[in-house]
Amino acid sequence: MKRELLVFVCAALLISAAEGFAEKRSANVNVFPAPPNLSATVKFNEPSGNNILDAGETGRLILEIKNSGSGDAFDVRAEIKPDRRIEGLRFDRDISLGTIGAGQSITKEIELAADEEILSGRAVFGIALKEANGFDLKHPGIAFSTKAFEPPMLIVADIGVNDQNGNGKVEPMEIVELTVRVQNKGYGDAREVSVDIKPGDNVFMGGDGHTHFDIGAIRSGKFKDLKFMFYTNTRIQAGEKIPLTVQINESRPKFGKSEPLKLVMNAQQKSIAGPVVVMPEDTGKKDEIQTAGGLSIDVETKIPEGEKAGKYDVAVIIGNRNYSASGLPNVEFADRDARIMKEYLIKTFGYDPMNILYAEDATVAKFNELFGTENDPKGRLYKFVKSGASKVFIYYAGHGAPDLDSTEAYFVPVDANPEFIKANGYKLQTFYNNLSKVHAKKMTIVLDSCFSGNSPVGMLFKNMSPAMVQVKKEYRGPSNAVIITSAAIGQVSNWYPDMKHSLFTYYFFKALQGEADKNSDKKITIAELRSYLKEHVPYMAGRLNNREQEPVVNGHDSDVIVTLKK
């Protein structure tokens, strides 16, 4: 009996030791039934909403850790390591997270306190998760901008009068609605701004009688409006100043101020009937949050694999962005669109990189080289194609414009002048005619361009209204081609700045990722592509820019544009 009791006690001690063993960081624990699998995301948050950690602010790193493994993660710690010493920034470098059970997630907020000694720059943090048994994770980290201390400067930028009789004057015993515009003309953001209205002798508050207004933070260069009502008695004479003062308060008292309003009895005031406009002082573009790897544009990081293209399949990609030499607005993101399109052609369409003719900022000479001239269609593409065996894919991103006399549409090379596009552009119909003479088995033509002569930043033609520009609407394309254009004739092809691509090309990429594959058979047909683009592009064009943009997809509905690997 004693022997059995001794065995039982020893076994209990062993079990107890095993349970506590993982809490020792130097321990080597056998984890059952399976190892943990840690993953993490990190976000930066700060109170002013400008995505910059300003001097005097306390921001936060929000760390979300997930254990997707079947075993627990013991004694997890987060090590926060800046890439350099950052003066004026205080934070915990070693954070205990405890045990994260299998299938569980936790969120931890890490305070970042910036004092007035911090300098403007870029703070880069590496984040490492340490687990007692060595199931560690090295996160790529995060980066954000810091800003040295700069004071705000709060002023009354303008006032506007809305009076009962509509003459724009303050008259005795007349109830007046006054709009006061409080602006921050300093380079530092103002915090917790409030305003107190202080009426002097012979001035009375009307309406709801409120004299205190909390208007919150005001970022550098921005303004906020407040409204209140007042009236006077008959003791203030015409031409005399009306004693009405605005006390502007800020969370730091030294940045508050008291300012008398410039109101005169029976004198013409600025009327609020017409909008009061004060242009904020240009303080320069603020830095965006920069991430230290790990995050990117979704259509650039999730390029799917597709079936391999044929040995003789050929592609042409042109991205024309830089038109400044010819005095035209640049086509933002056209070069990026072209570069990512090349990646999709290689990985998703399975093209041999040696079979891709690629050009950025193509001149008219380059167009002639690639597609031939009006009199000779045998350009490089013609010579790359194996008769009856090659499939051809063509992508163009850049300006387009019509000839003002003939209304014929032209590609606008980077050295072209739209005023003389007939002489130095590349005619769209010539492009189609020459492609018709290329003996390809099948063609896909994708044109991310508006041939209206318009762009998201204005017309390509000087001193001309878009209504005066006419564009021919019908063109004869190759009979064996699927032709996809980013917008209907006369519409503008918009950009999607947040995604750093053109709007159309971004959703074209999304479609290729499988978003358009409604029946999930890994084959994206023309019908599916058309439906997807028409669902998303017009909606976002209206939402982002209040414009119409309707992609046009011409081809047989059952034709497959790409087949993804299963």
Coordinates of C-alpha atoms in Angstrom, one line a residue:
M1 CA 0.0 0.0 0.0
K2 CA 2.8 2.4 0.9
R3 CA 4.6 1.6 -2.4
E4 CA 1.5 2.3 -4.4
L5 CA 1.0 5.6 -2.5
L6 CA 4.6 6.6 -3.2
V7 CA 4.2 5.9 -7.0
F8 CA 1.0 8.0 -7.0
V9 CA 2.8 11.0 -5.3
C10 CA 5.7 10.8 -7.7
A11 CA 3.5 10.7 -10.7
A12 CA 1.5 13.7 -9.4
L13 CA 4.7 15.7 -8.9
L14 CA 5.9 14.9 -12.4
I15 CA 2.5 16.0 -13.9
S16 CA 2.6 19.2 -11.8
A17 CA 6.2 19.9 -12.9
A18 CA 5.3 19.4 -16.5
E19 CA 2.3 21.8 -16.2
G20 CA 4.5 24.6 -14.8
F21 CA 7.6 23.8 -16.9
A22 CA 6.5 25.9 -19.9
E23 CA 6.3 29.1 -17.8
K24 CA 10.1 29.1 -17.5
R25 CA 11.6 30.8 -20.5
S26 CA 14.7 28.6 -20.6
A27 CA 12.5 25.5 -20.6
N28 CA 12.4 22.9 -23.3
V29 CA 8.8 21.6 -23.2
N30 CA 7.2 18.8 -25.2
V31 CA 4.0 20.4 -26.5
F32 CA 1.0 18.2 -26.9
P33 CA -1.0 17.4 -28.9
A34 CA 0.6 19.7 -31.6
P35 CA 2.7 22.8 -31.9
P36 CA 1.3 26.3 -31.9
N37 CA 1.4 28.5 -35.0
L38 CA 1.6 32.2 -34.3
S39 CA 0.7 35.0 -36.7
A40 CA 0.4 38.7 -36.1
T41 CA -0.8 41.9 -37.6
V42 CA 0.1 45.4 -36.3
K43 CA -1.6 48.7 -36.8
F44 CA -0.7 52.3 -35.8
N45 CA -3.2 54.6 -34.2
E46 CA -2.9 58.2 -33.0
P47 CA -5.4 60.6 -31.6
S48 CA -5.3 63.5 -34.1
G49 CA -6.3 61.4 -37.1
N50 CA -3.5 62.6 -39.4
N51 CA -1.6 59.3 -39.2
I52 CA 1.5 61.0 -37.9
L53 CA 2.8 60.8 -34.3
D54 CA 3.1 64.5 -33.4
A55 CA 5.1 65.8 -30.5
G56 CA 3.1 65.7 -27.4
E57 CA 0.8 62.9 -28.6
T58 CA 0.4 59.4 -27.3
G59 CA -0.2 56.9 -30.1
R60 CA -0.6 53.2 -30.0
L61 CA 0.7 50.1 -31.7
I62 CA -2.3 47.7 -31.9
L63 CA -0.9 44.1 -32.0
E64 CA -3.2 41.3 -32.8
I65 CA -1.8 37.8 -32.3
K66 CA -3.4 34.6 -33.4
N67 CA -2.5 31.1 -32.6
S68 CA -3.9 29.0 -35.5
G69 CA -2.0 25.9 -34.4
S70 CA -3.4 22.9 -32.4
G71 CA -1.2 23.4 -29.5
D72 CA -0.9 26.2 -26.9
A73 CA 1.7 29.0 -27.2
F74 CA 3.3 29.4 -23.7
D75 CA 4.8 32.5 -22.1
V76 CA 4.6 34.6 -25.3
R77 CA 6.4 37.9 -25.2
A78 CA 6.5 40.7 -27.8
E79 CA 9.9 42.4 -28.3
I80 CA 9.6 45.9 -29.9
K81 CA 12.8 47.0 -31.5
P82 CA 13.2 50.4 -33.3
D83 CA 15.8 50.4 -36.1
R84 CA 17.6 53.3 -34.3
R85 CA 17.4 55.3 -31.1
I86 CA 14.5 57.7 -31.3
E87 CA 14.9 60.7 -29.0
G88 CA 11.7 61.8 -27.3
L89 CA 9.8 58.6 -27.8
R90 CA 8.9 56.4 -24.8
F91 CA 7.4 52.9 -25.1
D92 CA 7.7 49.4 -23.5
R93 CA 10.2 47.2 -25.4
D94 CA 9.3 43.9 -23.8
I95 CA 5.6 43.0 -23.4
S96 CA 4.4 39.8 -21.7
L97 CA 1.4 38.3 -23.5
G98 CA 1.1 35.1 -21.5
T99 CA -0.2 31.9 -22.9
I100 CA -2.3 32.0 -26.1
G101 CA -4.4 28.9 -26.4
A102 CA -4.8 26.9 -29.5
G103 CA -7.2 28.7 -31.9
Q104 CA -7.3 31.8 -29.7
S105 CA -6.4 35.4 -30.6
I106 CA -5.4 38.3 -28.3
T107 CA -5.0 42.1 -28.9
K108 CA -2.4 44.2 -27.1
E109 CA -2.1 47.9 -27.3
I110 CA 1.4 49.4 -26.8
E111 CA 1.6 53.1 -25.9
L112 CA 3.9 55.3 -27.9
A113 CA 4.4 58.6 -26.0
A114 CA 6.1 61.4 -28.0
D115 CA 7.3 64.4 -26.0
E116 CA 8.3 67.8 -27.4
E117 CA 11.9 66.6 -28.1
I118 CA 10.9 64.2 -30.8
L119 CA 12.1 65.1 -34.4
S120 CA 10.4 64.8 -37.7
G121 CA 11.3 61.6 -39.4
R122 CA 10.3 58.0 -39.9
A123 CA 10.0 55.5 -37.1
V124 CA 10.6 51.9 -38.0
F125 CA 9.8 49.1 -35.6
G126 CA 10.6 45.4 -35.8
I127 CA 8.4 43.1 -33.8
A128 CA 9.4 39.7 -32.7
L129 CA 7.2 37.2 -30.8
K130 CA 9.1 34.9 -28.4
E131 CA 7.5 31.6 -27.2
A132 CA 8.8 29.6 -24.3
N133 CA 9.4 26.5 -26.5
G134 CA 10.9 28.3 -29.4
F135 CA 7.9 28.6 -31.6
D136 CA 8.8 32.2 -32.3
L137 CA 7.6 34.7 -35.0
K138 CA 9.5 37.5 -36.6
H139 CA 7.0 40.1 -37.9
P140 CA 8.1 42.4 -40.7
G141 CA 7.2 45.3 -38.4
I142 CA 5.6 48.7 -39.1
A143 CA 6.8 52.2 -39.9
F144 CA 5.1 55.6 -39.4
S145 CA 6.0 59.2 -39.5
T146 CA 6.9 61.4 -36.5
K147 CA 6.6 65.1 -36.5
A148 CA 8.6 67.6 -34.4
F149 CA 6.8 70.0 -32.3
E150 CA 5.2 72.9 -34.1
P151 CA 2.7 75.2 -32.5
P152 CA -0.8 75.8 -33.8
M153 CA -2.0 79.3 -34.5
L154 CA -5.8 79.7 -34.1
I155 CA -7.5 82.8 -35.6
V156 CA -10.9 84.0 -36.6
A157 CA -10.5 83.7 -40.3
D158 CA -13.8 85.2 -41.3
I159 CA -17.4 86.0 -40.3
G160 CA -20.6 85.9 -42.1
V161 CA -23.9 87.6 -41.3
N162 CA -27.4 86.2 -42.0
D163 CA -29.8 88.9 -40.8
Q164 CA -33.6 89.0 -40.8
N165 CA -34.1 91.6 -43.6
G166 CA -31.3 90.2 -45.7
N167 CA -29.4 93.5 -46.2
G168 CA -26.2 92.1 -44.6
K169 CA -26.2 94.7 -41.8
V170 CA -26.5 94.4 -38.0
E171 CA -29.3 96.7 -37.0
P172 CA -30.8 97.5 -33.5
M173 CA -33.2 94.8 -32.2
E174 CA -32.7 92.6 -35.3
I175 CA -31.9 89.0 -34.6
V176 CA -28.7 88.1 -36.5
E177 CA -27.3 84.6 -37.2
L178 CA -23.5 84.9 -37.2
T179 CA -21.2 82.3 -38.7
V180 CA -17.6 82.4 -37.3
R181 CA -14.8 80.5 -39.1
V182 CA -12.0 79.4 -36.8
Q183 CA -8.9 78.5 -38.7
N184 CA -5.6 76.9 -37.6
K185 CA -2.9 78.8 -39.6
G186 CA 0.0 77.2 -37.7
Y187 CA 1.9 74.1 -38.8
G188 CA 1.0 72.2 -35.7
D189 CA -2.4 70.6 -35.1
A190 CA -4.7 72.2 -32.6
R191 CA -6.2 69.9 -30.0
E192 CA -9.6 70.0 -28.1
V193 CA -10.5 73.4 -29.4
S194 CA -13.5 75.1 -27.9
V195 CA -14.9 78.6 -28.4
D196 CA -16.7 80.9 -25.9
I197 CA -18.8 83.8 -27.1
K198 CA -18.6 86.8 -24.8
P199 CA -21.2 89.5 -25.5
G200 CA -20.4 93.0 -24.2
D201 CA -22.7 95.8 -23.1
N202 CA -26.0 96.1 -25.0
V203 CA -25.5 92.8 -26.8
F204 CA -27.8 89.8 -26.0
M205 CA -27.7 86.1 -27.1
G206 CA -30.6 84.9 -29.2
G207 CA -31.8 81.5 -30.3
D208 CA -30.9 78.8 -27.8
G209 CA -28.6 81.2 -26.0
H210 CA -25.5 78.9 -26.2
T211 CA -22.2 80.7 -25.7
H212 CA -19.9 77.6 -25.5
F213 CA -19.0 75.5 -28.5
D214 CA -16.7 72.4 -28.5
I215 CA -15.3 72.0 -32.0
G216 CA -12.5 69.5 -31.4
A217 CA -9.2 69.1 -33.2
I218 CA -8.3 71.4 -36.1
R219 CA -5.5 70.2 -38.3
S220 CA -2.9 72.5 -39.7
G221 CA -4.4 74.7 -42.4
K222 CA -7.9 73.6 -41.8
F223 CA -10.9 75.4 -40.3
K224 CA -14.2 74.8 -38.6
D225 CA -17.4 76.9 -38.5
L226 CA -19.8 77.7 -35.7
K227 CA -23.1 79.5 -35.6
F228 CA -24.9 81.5 -33.0
M229 CA -27.6 84.2 -32.8
F230 CA -27.5 87.6 -31.1
Y231 CA -29.2 91.0 -31.1
T232 CA -28.6 94.4 -29.7
N233 CA -30.6 97.2 -28.1
T234 CA -30.8 100.7 -29.4
R235 CA -27.8 102.2 -27.4
I236 CA -25.2 101.2 -30.0
Q237 CA -25.1 103.9 -32.6
A238 CA -24.5 103.5 -36.3
G239 CA -20.9 103.2 -37.1
E240 CA -19.9 102.0 -33.6
K241 CA -18.2 98.7 -33.0
I242 CA -20.4 96.0 -31.6
P243 CA -18.8 94.5 -28.4
L244 CA -18.7 90.8 -29.2
T245 CA -15.6 88.8 -28.4
V246 CA -14.6 85.2 -29.3
Q247 CA -12.4 83.4 -26.8
I248 CA -10.7 80.5 -28.5
N249 CA -9.5 77.8 -26.2
E250 CA -7.0 74.9 -26.8
S251 CA -6.0 72.0 -24.6
R252 CA -2.7 73.8 -24.0
P253 CA -3.7 77.2 -22.6
K254 CA -0.8 79.1 -24.2
F255 CA -2.3 78.5 -27.6
G256 CA -5.6 80.0 -26.9
K257 CA -6.5 83.6 -27.7
S258 CA -9.3 86.2 -27.3
E259 CA -10.3 88.1 -30.4
P260 CA -13.0 90.8 -30.8
L261 CA -15.2 90.3 -33.8
K262 CA -15.1 93.1 -36.5
L263 CA -18.7 94.0 -36.4
V264 CA -20.0 97.6 -36.9
M265 CA -23.6 98.7 -36.3
N266 CA -25.5 99.5 -39.5
A267 CA -22.5 98.8 -41.7
Q268 CA -22.4 96.3 -44.5
Q269 CA -21.0 93.0 -43.2
K270 CA -20.0 89.9 -45.1
S271 CA -23.2 88.1 -45.9
I272 CA -23.4 84.3 -45.4
A273 CA -25.9 84.2 -48.2
G274 CA -22.9 83.8 -50.5
P275 CA -20.4 81.2 -49.2
V276 CA -17.6 82.4 -47.0
V277 CA -14.4 80.9 -48.5
V278 CA -11.0 81.1 -46.8
M279 CA -8.4 79.1 -48.6
P280 CA -6.2 77.2 -46.0
E281 CA -2.6 78.0 -46.0
D282 CA -0.6 75.5 -48.1
T283 CA 1.5 73.7 -45.5
G284 CA 2.8 71.0 -47.9
K285 CA 1.7 67.4 -48.3
K286 CA 1.9 65.3 -45.2
D287 CA 3.8 62.1 -45.1
E288 CA 1.8 58.9 -45.5
I289 CA 2.2 56.1 -43.0
Q290 CA 5.0 53.8 -44.3
T291 CA 5.0 50.1 -43.4
A292 CA 8.2 48.1 -43.0
G293 CA 7.2 45.3 -45.4
G294 CA 4.5 42.8 -45.0
L295 CA 1.7 44.9 -46.5
S296 CA 1.1 46.0 -50.0
I297 CA -1.6 46.6 -52.7
D298 CA -3.7 43.4 -52.8
V299 CA -3.6 43.0 -56.6
E300 CA 0.2 43.1 -56.5
T301 CA 0.7 40.5 -53.7
K302 CA -1.9 38.0 -54.6
I303 CA -1.1 37.2 -58.3
P304 CA -2.6 33.8 -59.0
E305 CA -0.9 31.1 -61.0
G306 CA -2.6 30.1 -64.3
E307 CA -2.1 27.5 -66.9
K308 CA 1.0 27.9 -69.1
A309 CA 0.6 29.8 -72.3
G310 CA 1.5 28.3 -75.7
K311 CA 5.2 28.3 -76.8
Y312 CA 4.5 30.9 -79.5
D313 CA 2.1 33.1 -77.6
V314 CA 3.2 36.8 -77.7
A315 CA 2.2 39.9 -75.7
V316 CA 2.7 43.6 -76.0
I317 CA 2.5 45.9 -73.0
I318 CA 2.8 49.7 -73.2
G319 CA 2.6 52.0 -70.1
N320 CA 2.8 55.7 -71.0
R321 CA 3.0 57.8 -67.9
N322 CA 5.4 60.7 -68.4
Y323 CA 4.1 63.3 -70.8
S324 CA 5.6 66.3 -69.2
A325 CA 8.1 66.8 -72.1
S326 CA 5.2 67.4 -74.4
G327 CA 3.4 69.7 -71.9
L328 CA 0.6 67.2 -71.2
P329 CA -0.6 66.0 -67.8
N330 CA 1.0 62.7 -66.8
V331 CA -1.1 59.5 -66.7
E332 CA -0.6 58.6 -63.0
F333 CA 0.1 54.9 -62.4
A334 CA 0.3 53.9 -66.1
D335 CA 3.9 52.7 -65.6
R336 CA 2.8 50.7 -62.5
D337 CA -0.2 49.3 -64.3
A338 CA 2.1 48.1 -67.1
R339 CA 4.7 46.5 -64.7
I340 CA 2.1 44.6 -62.8
M341 CA 0.3 43.6 -66.0
K342 CA 3.6 42.0 -67.1
E343 CA 3.7 40.0 -63.8
Y344 CA 0.1 38.8 -64.5
L345 CA 1.1 37.8 -68.0
I346 CA 4.0 35.7 -66.7
K347 CA 2.4 34.1 -63.7
T348 CA -1.4 34.0 -64.4
F349 CA -1.4 33.8 -68.2
G350 CA 1.8 31.7 -68.3
Y351 CA 3.7 33.7 -70.9
D352 CA 7.4 33.2 -71.6
P353 CA 9.0 36.6 -70.5
M354 CA 11.0 36.4 -73.8
N355 CA 7.8 36.6 -75.7
I356 CA 6.6 39.9 -74.0
L357 CA 7.4 43.1 -75.9
Y358 CA 7.4 45.7 -73.1
A359 CA 7.7 49.5 -73.4
E360 CA 7.2 52.4 -71.0
D361 CA 6.8 56.0 -72.3
A362 CA 6.5 54.8 -75.9
T363 CA 7.1 57.4 -78.6
V364 CA 5.4 57.4 -82.0
A365 CA 8.5 55.7 -83.4
K366 CA 8.1 52.9 -80.8
F367 CA 4.4 52.5 -81.9
N368 CA 5.5 52.2 -85.5
E369 CA 8.2 49.7 -84.5
L370 CA 5.8 47.5 -82.6
F371 CA 2.7 47.6 -84.8
G372 CA 4.0 48.8 -88.1
T373 CA 2.9 51.9 -90.1
E374 CA -0.2 52.7 -92.1
N375 CA 1.7 51.5 -95.3
D376 CA 3.6 48.6 -93.8
P377 CA 1.9 46.5 -91.1
K378 CA 5.0 44.3 -90.4
G379 CA 6.2 45.6 -87.1
R380 CA 8.0 43.6 -84.4
L381 CA 4.7 42.0 -83.2
Y382 CA 4.0 40.8 -86.8
K383 CA 7.4 39.2 -86.9
F384 CA 7.1 37.6 -83.4
V385 CA 3.9 35.8 -84.3
K386 CA 4.0 32.3 -85.7
S387 CA 1.2 32.0 -88.2
G388 CA -1.8 30.0 -87.0
A389 CA 0.0 29.1 -83.7
S390 CA 0.3 32.3 -81.7
K391 CA -2.2 33.8 -79.4
V392 CA -1.6 37.6 -78.9
F393 CA -2.3 39.7 -75.8
I394 CA -2.0 43.5 -76.0
Y395 CA -2.3 46.0 -73.1
Y396 CA -2.0 49.8 -73.4
A397 CA -2.3 52.4 -70.6
G398 CA -1.9 56.0 -71.5
H399 CA -3.5 59.0 -73.2
G400 CA -5.8 58.9 -76.2
A401 CA -7.3 61.7 -78.2
P402 CA -9.2 62.4 -81.4
D403 CA -8.2 64.3 -84.5
L404 CA -10.4 67.4 -84.2
D405 CA -11.1 67.5 -87.9
S406 CA -11.8 63.9 -88.8
T407 CA -12.9 62.8 -85.2
E408 CA -10.7 59.6 -85.7
A409 CA -9.2 58.3 -82.4
Y410 CA -5.5 58.2 -81.9
F411 CA -3.1 56.8 -79.3
V412 CA -1.1 59.7 -77.8
P413 CA 2.6 58.7 -77.7
V414 CA 4.7 60.6 -75.0
D415 CA 6.2 62.9 -77.7
A416 CA 3.0 63.7 -79.4
N417 CA 1.0 67.0 -79.5
P418 CA -2.7 66.4 -79.5
E419 CA -3.2 69.6 -81.4
F420 CA -1.5 67.9 -84.3
I421 CA -2.3 64.3 -83.5
K422 CA -2.9 63.3 -87.1
A423 CA 0.8 64.0 -87.7
N424 CA 2.4 62.7 -84.6
G425 CA -0.1 60.2 -83.0
Y426 CA -0.8 56.6 -83.8
K427 CA -4.3 56.1 -85.4
L428 CA -6.5 53.6 -83.6
Q429 CA -8.0 52.3 -86.9
T430 CA -4.4 51.7 -88.2
F431 CA -3.7 49.8 -85.1
Y432 CA -6.7 47.5 -85.7
N433 CA -6.0 47.2 -89.4
N434 CA -2.5 46.1 -88.9
L435 CA -3.5 43.6 -86.2
S436 CA -6.0 42.1 -88.7
K437 CA -3.0 41.3 -90.9
V438 CA -1.2 39.5 -88.1
H439 CA -1.8 35.8 -88.6
A440 CA -2.6 35.1 -84.9
K441 CA -4.8 32.3 -83.8
K442 CA -6.6 34.6 -81.3
M443 CA -6.2 38.1 -79.8
T444 CA -7.0 39.8 -76.6
I445 CA -6.8 43.6 -76.7
V446 CA -7.0 45.6 -73.5
L447 CA -7.0 49.4 -73.8
D448 CA -6.9 51.5 -70.6
S449 CA -7.3 54.8 -72.2
C450 CA -10.0 57.4 -73.0
F451 CA -9.9 58.6 -76.6
S452 CA -12.0 61.7 -75.8
G453 CA -8.9 63.9 -75.3
N454 CA -9.9 64.3 -71.6
S455 CA -8.2 63.0 -68.5
P456 CA -8.9 62.9 -64.7
V457 CA -6.9 66.2 -64.5
G458 CA -8.3 68.0 -67.5
M459 CA -8.4 68.3 -71.2
L460 CA -5.4 67.5 -73.5
F461 CA -6.5 70.3 -75.8
K462 CA -5.8 73.9 -74.7
N463 CA -8.7 76.3 -74.2
M464 CA -11.3 73.8 -75.3
S465 CA -14.4 72.5 -73.6
P466 CA -15.0 68.7 -73.6
A467 CA -18.4 69.3 -75.2
M468 CA -16.7 70.6 -78.3
V469 CA -14.6 67.5 -78.9
Q470 CA -16.2 64.8 -81.0
V471 CA -14.9 61.2 -81.3
K472 CA -15.7 58.7 -83.9
K473 CA -17.6 55.9 -82.2
E474 CA -17.2 52.8 -84.4
Y475 CA -14.0 51.0 -85.4
R476 CA -13.3 47.7 -87.2
G477 CA -11.3 45.4 -85.0
P478 CA -9.8 42.0 -85.9
S479 CA -12.4 39.4 -86.3
N480 CA -10.6 37.0 -84.0
A481 CA -10.1 39.5 -81.2
V482 CA -11.6 40.1 -77.8
I483 CA -11.5 43.9 -77.4
I484 CA -11.8 45.4 -73.9
T485 CA -11.7 49.1 -73.3
S486 CA -11.7 50.9 -70.0
A487 CA -14.5 53.3 -70.8
A488 CA -17.0 54.1 -73.5
I489 CA -16.1 56.6 -76.2
G490 CA -16.3 60.1 -74.8
Q491 CA -15.9 59.0 -71.1
V492 CA -12.9 59.5 -68.9
S493 CA -10.8 56.6 -67.6
N494 CA -10.3 57.4 -63.9
W495 CA -7.5 56.7 -61.4
Y496 CA -7.7 54.9 -58.1
P497 CA -5.1 56.7 -56.0
D498 CA -5.6 54.6 -52.8
M499 CA -4.7 51.5 -54.8
K500 CA -2.0 53.2 -56.9
H501 CA -3.5 51.9 -60.2
S502 CA -6.0 53.1 -62.7
L503 CA -9.6 52.3 -61.7
F504 CA -10.2 49.9 -64.6
T505 CA -6.9 48.1 -64.4
Y506 CA -7.2 47.6 -60.7
Y507 CA -10.5 45.8 -61.1
F508 CA -9.2 43.9 -64.2
F509 CA -6.5 42.5 -61.9
K510 CA -9.1 41.7 -59.3
A511 CA -11.1 39.8 -61.9
L512 CA -8.0 37.8 -62.8
Q513 CA -7.4 36.9 -59.2
G514 CA -10.7 34.9 -59.4
E515 CA -13.1 37.6 -58.2
A516 CA -14.9 37.3 -61.5
D517 CA -15.1 33.5 -61.4
K518 CA -18.8 33.2 -60.4
N519 CA -19.1 29.5 -60.9
S520 CA -15.7 28.8 -59.3
D521 CA -14.5 26.6 -62.2
K522 CA -11.2 28.4 -62.4
K523 CA -12.1 29.6 -65.9
I524 CA -12.8 33.3 -66.3
T525 CA -15.0 33.8 -69.3
I526 CA -15.7 37.0 -71.3
A527 CA -19.3 37.0 -69.8
E528 CA -17.9 36.7 -66.2
L529 CA -15.3 39.4 -66.9
R530 CA -17.9 41.8 -68.4
S531 CA -20.3 41.3 -65.5
Y532 CA -17.6 41.9 -62.9
L533 CA -16.2 45.0 -64.5
K534 CA -19.6 46.5 -65.0
E535 CA -20.5 45.8 -61.4
H536 CA -17.5 47.5 -59.9
V537 CA -16.0 50.2 -62.2
P538 CA -19.0 52.4 -62.8
Y539 CA -19.9 52.4 -59.1
M540 CA -16.4 53.3 -58.0
A541 CA -16.0 56.0 -60.7
G542 CA -19.2 57.7 -59.4
R543 CA -18.2 57.3 -55.8
L544 CA -14.6 58.5 -56.2
N545 CA -15.0 61.2 -58.8
N546 CA -18.7 61.7 -59.6
R547 CA -18.0 60.6 -63.2
E548 CA -19.4 57.9 -65.5
Q549 CA -17.1 55.2 -66.6
E550 CA -18.5 52.1 -68.4
P551 CA -16.0 49.5 -69.5
V552 CA -16.7 47.8 -72.8
V553 CA -16.0 44.1 -73.4
N554 CA -16.6 42.8 -76.9
G555 CA -16.2 39.1 -77.5
H556 CA -18.1 35.8 -77.3
D557 CA -19.5 35.2 -73.9
S558 CA -18.2 31.6 -73.6
D559 CA -14.6 32.5 -74.6
V560 CA -12.1 31.9 -71.8
I561 CA -9.7 34.8 -71.1
V562 CA -7.6 32.9 -68.5
T563 CA -7.6 29.6 -66.7
L564 CA -6.3 29.5 -63.1
K565 CA -4.6 26.6 -61.6
K566 CA -6.8 24.5 -59.3

